[in-house]
Short mmCIF file of C-alpha atoms in Angstrom, two decimals:
data_model
loop_
_atom_site.label_atom_id
_atom_site.label_comp_id
_atom_site.label_asym_id
_atom_site.label_seq_id
_atom_site.Cartn_x
_atom_site.Cartn_y
_atom_site.Cartn_z
CA MET A 994 0.09 -0.04 0.00
CA LEU A 995 1.81 3.36 -1.09
CA SER A 996 1.43 6.46 0.92
CA PRO A 997 -1.83 8.40 0.53
CA PHE A 998 0.33 11.54 0.10
CA ALA A 999 2.95 12.32 -2.60
CA PHE A 1000 5.34 13.98 -0.13
CA LEU A 1001 5.55 10.99 1.99
CA ALA A 1002 6.94 9.03 -0.99
CA ALA A 1003 10.14 11.16 -1.11
CA SER A 1004 12.80 8.42 -1.73
CA HIS A 1005 15.79 10.74 -2.26
CA GLU A 1006 19.28 10.36 -1.32
CA ALA A 1007 19.34 13.47 0.80
CA GLY A 1008 22.93 13.57 1.99
CA GLY A 1009 23.92 17.07 0.53
CA ASP A 1010 22.46 20.70 1.18
CA ARG A 1011 21.89 21.67 4.58
CA PRO A 1012 18.37 22.87 5.99
CA ALA A 1013 17.58 26.31 5.03
CA LYS A 1014 17.97 27.42 8.68
CA LYS A 1015 20.20 25.75 11.09
CA PRO A 1016 18.09 23.81 13.56
CA PRO A 1017 18.54 24.85 17.14
CA ASN A 1018 20.09 22.86 20.07
CA LYS A 1019 16.91 21.06 20.72
CA GLU A 1020 18.63 18.89 23.88
CA LYS A 1021 19.03 22.28 25.66
CA HIS A 1022 15.58 23.75 24.60
CA MET A 1023 13.76 20.69 25.74
CA SER A 1024 15.61 19.84 29.02
CA ALA A 1025 13.34 22.18 31.30
CA TYR A 1026 10.18 21.16 29.54
CA ARG A 1027 10.99 17.44 29.79
CA ASN A 1028 12.08 17.64 33.66
CA LEU A 1029 8.44 19.46 34.18
CA ALA A 1030 6.91 16.71 32.17
CA LEU A 1031 8.47 13.68 33.69
CA ALA A 1032 7.63 14.91 37.17
CA VAL A 1033 4.16 15.35 36.05
CA SER A 1034 4.06 12.25 34.53
CA SER A 1035 5.38 10.22 37.42
CA ALA A 1036 3.17 11.89 39.95
CA ALA A 1037 0.09 11.34 37.90
CA LEU A 1038 0.78 7.69 37.27
CA MET A 1039 1.46 6.83 41.06
CA SER A 1040 -2.02 7.29 42.01
CA ALA A 1041 -4.89 6.46 39.57
CA ALA A 1042 -7.17 7.26 42.46
CA GLY A 1043 -5.90 10.86 43.08
CA PRO A 1044 -6.68 14.09 41.39
CA GLY A 1045 -6.88 13.75 37.74
CA LEU A 1046 -3.71 15.44 35.73
CA ALA A 1047 -6.13 17.28 33.65
CA ALA A 1048 -8.39 18.97 36.20
CA GLY A 1049 -8.96 22.11 34.27
CA GLY A 1050 -7.32 25.17 33.82
CA ASP A 1051 -4.21 23.94 32.29
CA LEU A 1052 -4.01 21.89 28.93
CA VAL A 1053 -2.13 18.63 29.23
CA VAL A 1054 -0.78 16.97 26.16
CA PHE A 1055 0.72 13.66 26.20
CA ASP A 1056 3.25 13.52 23.69
CA TRP A 1057 6.90 12.45 22.01
CA ALA A 1058 9.78 14.32 23.45
CA GLY A 1059 10.48 17.41 21.44
CA TYR A 1060 7.14 18.21 20.42
CA GLU A 1061 6.91 20.68 23.39
CA ASP A 1062 9.00 23.12 21.08
CA PRO A 1063 6.96 26.51 21.25
CA GLY A 1064 7.75 27.03 17.40
CA PHE A 1065 4.70 24.56 16.76
CA PHE A 1066 2.18 26.29 18.68
CA GLN A 1067 3.33 29.81 19.17
CA SER A 1068 0.08 31.52 18.54
CA TYR A 1069 -1.53 29.43 21.59
CA ILE A 1070 1.08 31.04 23.61
CA ASP A 1071 0.57 34.17 22.46
CA GLU A 1072 -3.17 34.01 23.26
CA HIS A 1073 -3.13 32.23 26.79
CA GLY A 1074 0.62 33.44 27.92
CA GLU A 1075 2.03 29.99 28.71
CA ALA A 1076 2.56 26.67 26.94
CA PRO A 1077 0.64 23.63 27.84
CA THR A 1078 1.94 21.18 30.52
CA TYR A 1079 3.52 18.20 28.91
CA ALA A 1080 3.99 14.68 29.89
CA PHE A 1081 5.89 12.38 27.50
CA PHE A 1082 5.93 8.73 26.28
CA GLY A 1083 8.69 6.70 24.43
CA ASP A 1084 6.25 4.91 22.01
CA GLU A 1085 2.62 4.60 21.54
CA GLU A 1086 2.33 1.25 23.35
CA GLU A 1087 3.71 2.56 26.29
CA ALA A 1088 1.18 5.40 25.95
CA PHE A 1089 -1.51 3.23 25.49
CA GLN A 1090 -0.89 1.18 28.41
CA LYS A 1091 -0.23 4.39 30.76
CA LEU A 1092 -3.82 5.83 29.56
CA ARG A 1093 -5.38 2.37 30.20
CA ALA A 1094 -4.09 2.36 33.35
CA GLY A 1095 -5.84 5.62 34.48
CA PHE A 1096 -3.05 8.39 33.44
CA GLU A 1097 -5.06 11.60 32.67
CA ALA A 1098 -4.26 14.20 29.92
CA ASP A 1099 -6.26 15.95 27.39
CA VAL A 1100 -4.51 15.72 24.30
CA ALA A 1101 -2.27 12.92 22.85
CA HIS A 1102 -0.15 12.27 19.93
CA PRO A 1103 -0.84 8.66 18.18
CA CYS A 1104 0.75 7.87 14.89
CA SER A 1105 -1.20 6.08 11.86
CA GLN A 1106 -0.81 2.77 13.11
CA SER A 1107 -2.17 3.16 16.61
CA VAL A 1108 -5.32 5.27 16.04
CA PRO A 1109 -7.76 2.34 15.67
CA LYS A 1110 -6.53 0.80 18.54
CA TRP A 1111 -7.01 3.73 20.87
CA MET A 1112 -10.42 4.31 19.42
CA ASP A 1113 -11.55 0.72 19.97
CA ALA A 1114 -10.42 1.13 23.70
CA GLY A 1115 -12.35 4.21 24.24
CA LEU A 1116 -9.42 6.44 24.93
CA LEU A 1117 -10.45 9.10 22.15
CA ALA A 1118 -13.11 11.37 22.11
CA PRO A 1119 -14.59 12.56 18.70
CA LEU A 1120 -13.72 15.73 17.31
CA ASP A 1121 -15.96 18.76 16.38
CA THR A 1122 -14.48 19.73 13.03
CA SER A 1123 -16.44 22.97 12.79
CA ARG A 1124 -14.00 24.29 15.53
CA ILE A 1125 -10.79 23.37 13.62
CA GLU A 1126 -9.67 26.39 11.50
CA ARG A 1127 -8.30 25.12 7.97
CA TRP A 1128 -9.78 21.78 8.23
CA ASP A 1129 -10.07 21.89 4.60
CA GLU A 1130 -6.56 22.63 4.09
CA LEU A 1131 -5.67 19.27 5.45
CA GLU A 1132 -4.25 16.74 3.13
CA PRO A 1133 -7.30 14.39 2.38
CA GLY A 1134 -5.25 11.25 1.99
CA PHE A 1135 -4.53 11.94 5.75
CA ARG A 1136 -7.61 13.55 7.02
CA ASP A 1137 -10.25 11.14 5.32
CA ILE A 1138 -8.71 7.70 6.13
CA GLU A 1139 -11.71 5.56 7.20
CA ALA A 1140 -9.82 3.80 10.12
CA TYR A 1141 -9.68 7.06 11.78
CA MET A 1142 -13.37 7.55 11.71
CA LYS A 1143 -16.44 6.25 13.30
CA ASP A 1144 -20.07 6.88 12.60
CA GLY A 1145 -19.08 9.74 10.61
CA GLU A 1146 -16.97 11.47 13.01
CA HIS A 1147 -13.28 12.19 13.08
CA TYR A 1148 -11.06 11.17 15.82
CA LEU A 1149 -7.71 12.39 14.36
CA VAL A 1150 -6.38 15.77 13.47
CA PRO A 1151 -3.29 14.74 11.23
CA VAL A 1152 -0.46 17.18 11.78
CA ASP A 1153 2.86 15.82 11.08
CA TRP A 1154 4.38 13.29 8.53
CA GLY A 1155 7.88 11.83 7.45
CA ASN A 1156 10.14 9.18 6.95
CA THR A 1157 12.09 6.65 8.75
CA ALA A 1158 15.13 5.59 6.70
CA LEU A 1159 18.90 4.43 6.85
CA ILE A 1160 21.11 7.05 8.39
CA TYR A 1161 24.88 6.94 8.40
CA ASN A 1162 28.09 8.78 9.18
CA THR A 1163 29.64 9.46 5.56
CA GLU A 1164 33.24 9.40 7.27
CA GLU A 1165 32.71 5.87 8.45
CA LEU A 1166 30.49 4.26 5.70
CA SER A 1167 30.10 4.79 1.89
CA GLU A 1168 27.12 4.79 0.00
CA GLU A 1169 27.83 1.74 -1.65
CA ASP A 1170 28.24 0.17 1.93
CA VAL A 1171 24.65 1.05 2.45
CA GLN A 1172 22.79 -0.03 -0.56
CA SER A 1173 21.03 -2.84 1.11
CA LEU A 1174 19.21 -2.66 4.19
CA ASN A 1175 20.77 -5.98 5.09
CA VAL A 1176 23.79 -3.87 6.27
CA PHE A 1177 22.08 -3.66 9.55
CA ILE A 1178 22.63 -7.39 10.08
CA ASP A 1179 26.12 -7.73 8.90
CA PRO A 1180 28.43 -8.90 11.78
CA LYS A 1181 31.23 -6.52 11.09
CA HIS A 1182 28.87 -3.45 12.27
CA GLN A 1183 28.39 -5.24 15.46
CA GLY A 1184 27.98 -2.47 18.22
CA ARG A 1185 27.84 0.32 16.11
CA ILE A 1186 24.24 0.15 15.08
CA SER A 1187 21.26 1.59 16.87
CA ILE A 1188 17.42 1.57 15.78
CA GLY A 1189 14.66 2.98 17.77
CA ASP A 1190 12.75 1.49 20.62
CA ASN A 1191 9.56 1.50 18.36
CA VAL A 1192 7.69 -1.50 17.16
CA ASP A 1193 6.51 0.02 13.93
CA ASP A 1194 9.77 1.46 13.04
CA ALA A 1195 11.31 -1.94 13.78
CA TYR A 1196 9.03 -4.06 11.84
CA ALA A 1197 8.76 -1.37 9.05
CA LEU A 1198 12.55 -2.08 8.40
CA ALA A 1199 12.23 -5.78 8.90
CA PHE A 1200 9.51 -6.07 6.31
CA LEU A 1201 11.43 -4.08 3.91
CA ALA A 1202 14.54 -5.98 4.45
CA THR A 1203 12.77 -9.33 3.84
CA GLY A 1204 10.78 -8.16 0.69
CA VAL A 1205 7.48 -6.71 2.12
CA GLN A 1206 6.36 -3.37 1.10
CA ASP A 1207 2.54 -3.65 2.14
CA TRP A 1208 2.38 -5.19 5.71
CA THR A 1209 -1.40 -4.92 5.55
CA LYS A 1210 -1.04 -7.90 3.30
CA ALA A 1211 1.81 -9.86 5.38
CA THR A 1212 1.27 -13.57 5.88
CA ASP A 1213 2.18 -15.40 9.26
CA GLU A 1214 5.29 -16.52 6.99
CA ASP A 1215 6.03 -12.98 6.07
CA PHE A 1216 5.83 -12.04 10.13
CA GLN A 1217 7.97 -14.94 11.17
CA GLU A 1218 10.98 -14.32 8.56
CA ALA A 1219 10.67 -10.40 9.38
CA SER A 1220 10.97 -11.52 13.14
CA ASP A 1221 13.65 -13.87 12.39
CA TRP A 1222 15.45 -10.96 10.45
CA LEU A 1223 15.35 -8.57 13.70
CA ARG A 1224 16.74 -11.43 15.69
CA LYS A 1225 19.91 -10.98 13.58
CA LEU A 1226 19.76 -7.29 13.88
CA HIS A 1227 19.44 -7.45 17.59
CA GLN A 1228 22.94 -9.08 17.74
CA ASN A 1229 24.43 -6.04 16.22
CA VAL A 1230 22.33 -3.26 18.23
CA ARG A 1231 24.42 -1.11 20.43
CA THR A 1232 21.38 -0.01 22.45
CA TYR A 1233 17.65 0.99 21.13
CA TRP A 1234 17.47 4.90 21.00
CA SER A 1235 14.45 6.08 22.92
CA ASP A 1236 14.35 9.72 21.11
CA GLY A 1237 15.99 12.02 18.51
CA ALA A 1238 18.51 13.76 21.28
CA SER A 1239 19.64 10.51 22.65
CA LEU A 1240 20.54 9.33 19.24
CA ARG A 1241 22.12 12.10 18.21
CA GLN A 1242 24.49 11.75 21.21
CA LEU A 1243 24.89 8.16 20.45
CA MET A 1244 26.20 9.42 16.70
CA GLN A 1245 28.20 12.50 17.88
CA SER A 1246 30.12 10.70 20.27
CA GLY A 1247 31.00 7.83 17.47
CA GLU A 1248 29.44 4.96 19.31
CA VAL A 1249 26.92 4.73 16.34
CA TYR A 1250 27.38 5.40 12.64
CA LEU A 1251 24.40 3.44 11.51
CA THR A 1252 20.85 3.95 12.51
CA TRP A 1253 17.28 3.73 11.18
CA SER A 1254 15.63 7.00 12.23
CA TRP A 1255 13.45 9.90 11.23
CA ASN A 1256 13.86 12.88 9.17
CA GLU A 1257 14.68 15.09 12.61
CA THR A 1258 18.10 13.18 13.10
CA PHE A 1259 19.24 14.01 9.37
CA ALA A 1260 17.87 17.58 9.53
CA THR A 1261 19.48 18.45 12.84
CA MET A 1262 22.92 16.81 12.74
CA SER A 1263 23.69 17.89 9.06
CA GLY A 1264 22.26 21.36 9.95
CA GLU A 1265 24.94 21.14 12.87
CA GLY A 1266 27.79 20.25 10.22
CA PHE A 1267 27.91 16.60 11.06
CA PRO A 1268 29.06 14.04 8.46
CA ILE A 1269 25.48 12.61 7.83
CA ALA A 1270 23.19 11.26 5.16
CA MET A 1271 19.76 9.71 4.94
CA LYS A 1272 19.50 7.15 2.16
CA ARG A 1273 16.01 6.31 1.12
CA ASP A 1274 16.91 4.76 -2.17
CA THR A 1275 18.48 1.54 -0.49
CA ASP A 1276 17.45 -1.42 -2.77
CA GLU A 1277 14.78 -2.22 -0.47
CA GLY A 1278 13.58 1.08 0.33
CA ALA A 1279 12.28 3.34 3.19
CA SER A 1280 9.34 3.85 5.12
CA SER A 1281 6.83 6.56 5.85
CA TRP A 1282 4.23 7.45 8.46
CA VAL A 1283 1.88 10.11 9.60
CA CYS A 1284 0.97 11.32 13.17
CA GLY A 1285 -1.66 13.49 14.64
CA TYR A 1286 -3.30 15.00 17.64
CA SER A 1287 -6.44 13.56 19.29
CA ARG A 1288 -8.75 14.44 22.21
CA LEU A 1289 -8.73 12.17 24.88
CA ALA A 1290 -11.87 10.76 26.46
CA SER A 1291 -10.30 11.27 29.87
CA GLY A 1292 -9.67 15.01 29.19
CA SER A 1293 -11.21 18.00 31.40
CA GLU A 1294 -14.44 19.36 29.57
CA GLU A 1295 -13.27 22.57 31.06
CA ASN A 1296 -10.18 22.60 28.69
CA GLU A 1297 -12.30 21.91 25.49
CA ASP A 1298 -11.51 25.48 24.33
CA LEU A 1299 -8.00 24.81 24.95
CA PHE A 1300 -7.79 21.75 22.97
CA TYR A 1301 -9.11 23.61 19.99
CA ASP A 1302 -6.77 26.76 20.47
CA PHE A 1303 -3.91 24.33 20.64
CA ILE A 1304 -5.07 22.36 17.40
CA ASN A 1305 -5.60 25.71 15.45
CA ALA A 1306 -2.10 26.81 16.42
CA TRP A 1307 -0.69 23.61 14.89
CA ARG A 1308 -2.66 24.35 11.94
CA GLU A 1309 -1.20 27.66 11.05
CA PRO A 1310 1.16 28.04 8.08
CA GLY A 1311 3.84 29.38 10.35
CA SER A 1312 3.98 25.86 11.86
CA ALA A 1313 4.35 24.26 8.55
CA GLU A 1314 7.41 26.00 7.80
CA TYR A 1315 8.65 25.72 11.25
CA ILE A 1316 8.24 21.83 11.34
CA VAL A 1317 10.09 21.67 7.97
CA THR A 1318 12.75 24.02 8.13
CA GLN A 1319 13.68 23.18 11.80
CA TRP A 1320 12.63 19.59 12.34
CA GLY A 1321 12.52 18.11 8.89
CA TYR A 1322 9.18 16.75 9.05
CA GLY A 1323 6.50 17.35 6.73
CA HIS A 1324 3.17 19.25 7.66
CA SER A 1325 -0.33 18.10 7.09
CA ASN A 1326 -1.75 21.83 5.86
CA VAL A 1327 -1.28 20.83 2.08
CA GLU A 1328 -1.48 24.37 1.10
CA ALA A 1329 1.23 25.59 3.45
CA MET A 1330 3.33 22.78 2.33
CA ALA A 1331 3.03 24.09 -1.31
CA ASP A 1332 4.23 27.20 -0.43
CA ILE A 1333 7.68 26.09 0.71
CA PRO A 1334 10.31 25.94 -1.76
CA GLU A 1335 11.41 22.51 -3.42
CA GLU A 1336 15.05 23.57 -2.49
CA THR A 1337 14.04 23.75 1.35
CA LEU A 1338 12.24 20.14 1.08
CA THR A 1339 15.27 18.42 -0.71
CA SER A 1340 17.55 19.78 1.93
CA VAL A 1341 15.55 18.00 4.55
CA GLY A 1342 14.90 15.05 2.26
CA LEU A 1343 11.23 15.54 2.06
CA ASN A 1344 11.07 16.26 -1.99
CA VAL A 1345 9.22 13.65 -4.19
CA ASN A 1346 10.98 11.18 -6.23
CA ASP A 1347 8.49 9.39 -8.60
CA GLU A 1348 11.08 6.86 -9.50
CA LEU A 1349 11.01 5.57 -6.02
CA ARG A 1350 7.75 6.23 -4.77
CA ALA A 1351 6.72 2.66 -4.82
CA ASN A 1352 9.82 1.51 -2.86
CA THR A 1353 7.82 3.02 0.32
CA LEU A 1354 6.37 0.78 3.14
CA TRP A 1355 3.63 2.94 4.32
CA GLN A 1356 3.00 2.57 7.92
CA ALA A 1357 -0.85 1.98 7.31
CA PRO A 1358 -3.05 0.62 10.29
CA VAL A 1359 -2.73 -3.10 10.14
CA GLY A 1360 -5.22 -5.75 11.93
CA PRO A 1361 -5.28 -5.88 15.75
CA GLU A 1362 -3.92 -9.59 15.46
CA LEU A 1363 -0.68 -8.63 13.57
CA ARG A 1364 0.17 -5.68 15.61
CA GLU A 1365 -0.42 -7.57 18.91
CA LYS A 1366 1.91 -10.11 17.43
CA MET A 1367 4.44 -7.51 16.59
CA ILE A 1368 4.26 -5.75 19.98
CA ALA A 1369 4.86 -8.98 21.60
CA GLU A 1370 7.60 -10.27 19.61
CA PHE A 1371 9.53 -7.02 19.54
CA GLU A 1372 9.48 -7.35 23.32
CA MET A 1373 10.79 -10.85 23.22
CA ILE A 1374 13.49 -9.93 20.50
CA LYS A 1375 14.77 -6.78 22.65
CA ALA A 1376 15.45 -9.24 25.48
CA GLY A 1377 17.28 -11.55 23.57
CA PHE A 1378 14.74 -14.49 23.06
#
């Protein structure tokens, strides 16, 4: 299944030009937010019977680390005088389990594969699309995915999209070295590889490497072959990175020179002058995804207005420009994306390449049986079994 959005299919060797603007030092920028969020998250999880975190008066966003960057929602801060409160998760299964255990927030940031599961579990509330500005400017291929709708109501506002692809240190490896994804299971790279602690990206890599480009059609045999491939990869993994900042540290220190990662890593590190390239045109291809914001059923009704203010801040063209130039991700506002110069898109690896578009595994929602198998098996693989 191909990506529903042309930009997502970009499969360009993006090792040349730097981003139009030098990305900020997000590690320093995020530290205060992260410390606060971790404290809030821990306190909330310690007592499900205690006062709810999202008790009103302060919008609480349950998110991936880094998305607390004010550049994404500056008009919200301008209107309300401060940013929302953030709590972070490392991957969507962790977030799902915490929400199921009673953690309360107003907003969450799931990605394409997880939304149906969260909907079925009753974690998400339907959206009032009449309150979402520029709703018609959303890329229809994201906005109207049937798996994100129920009884005619939408449950996800698509916000960001990008690629997960092979990234390497150009002083340690040549382009020829990384022409195939099977470089990840070559024993000579043992201890110099890192992939994300993320089940979807891990299986996207494994399915691609074993010849599957549409995981919604994967058979039991395909799943077993991909799992066996991941077990070989595990032998070479130095560590499973948890966020972009931790991966950047691993690569800057020289501990790791090969990874499977998001646009952010390439955009940030190349902007800082690090010898790095992102290769989407491997023999087996790359992967793509879309994520967005949902209103949580556990959220405070008092914060409903704040929720829509937050979403509308993200919908602004300035947010689109910022996420592209500073983070290397695409934005779901198709009109705003059309105004961004092709040179800028190329510099962060978001330009379209028709020739390799079909060589992309779109991380579409898979059936619950396969997804649960992926989650369980990945935990076993990481544990060495």
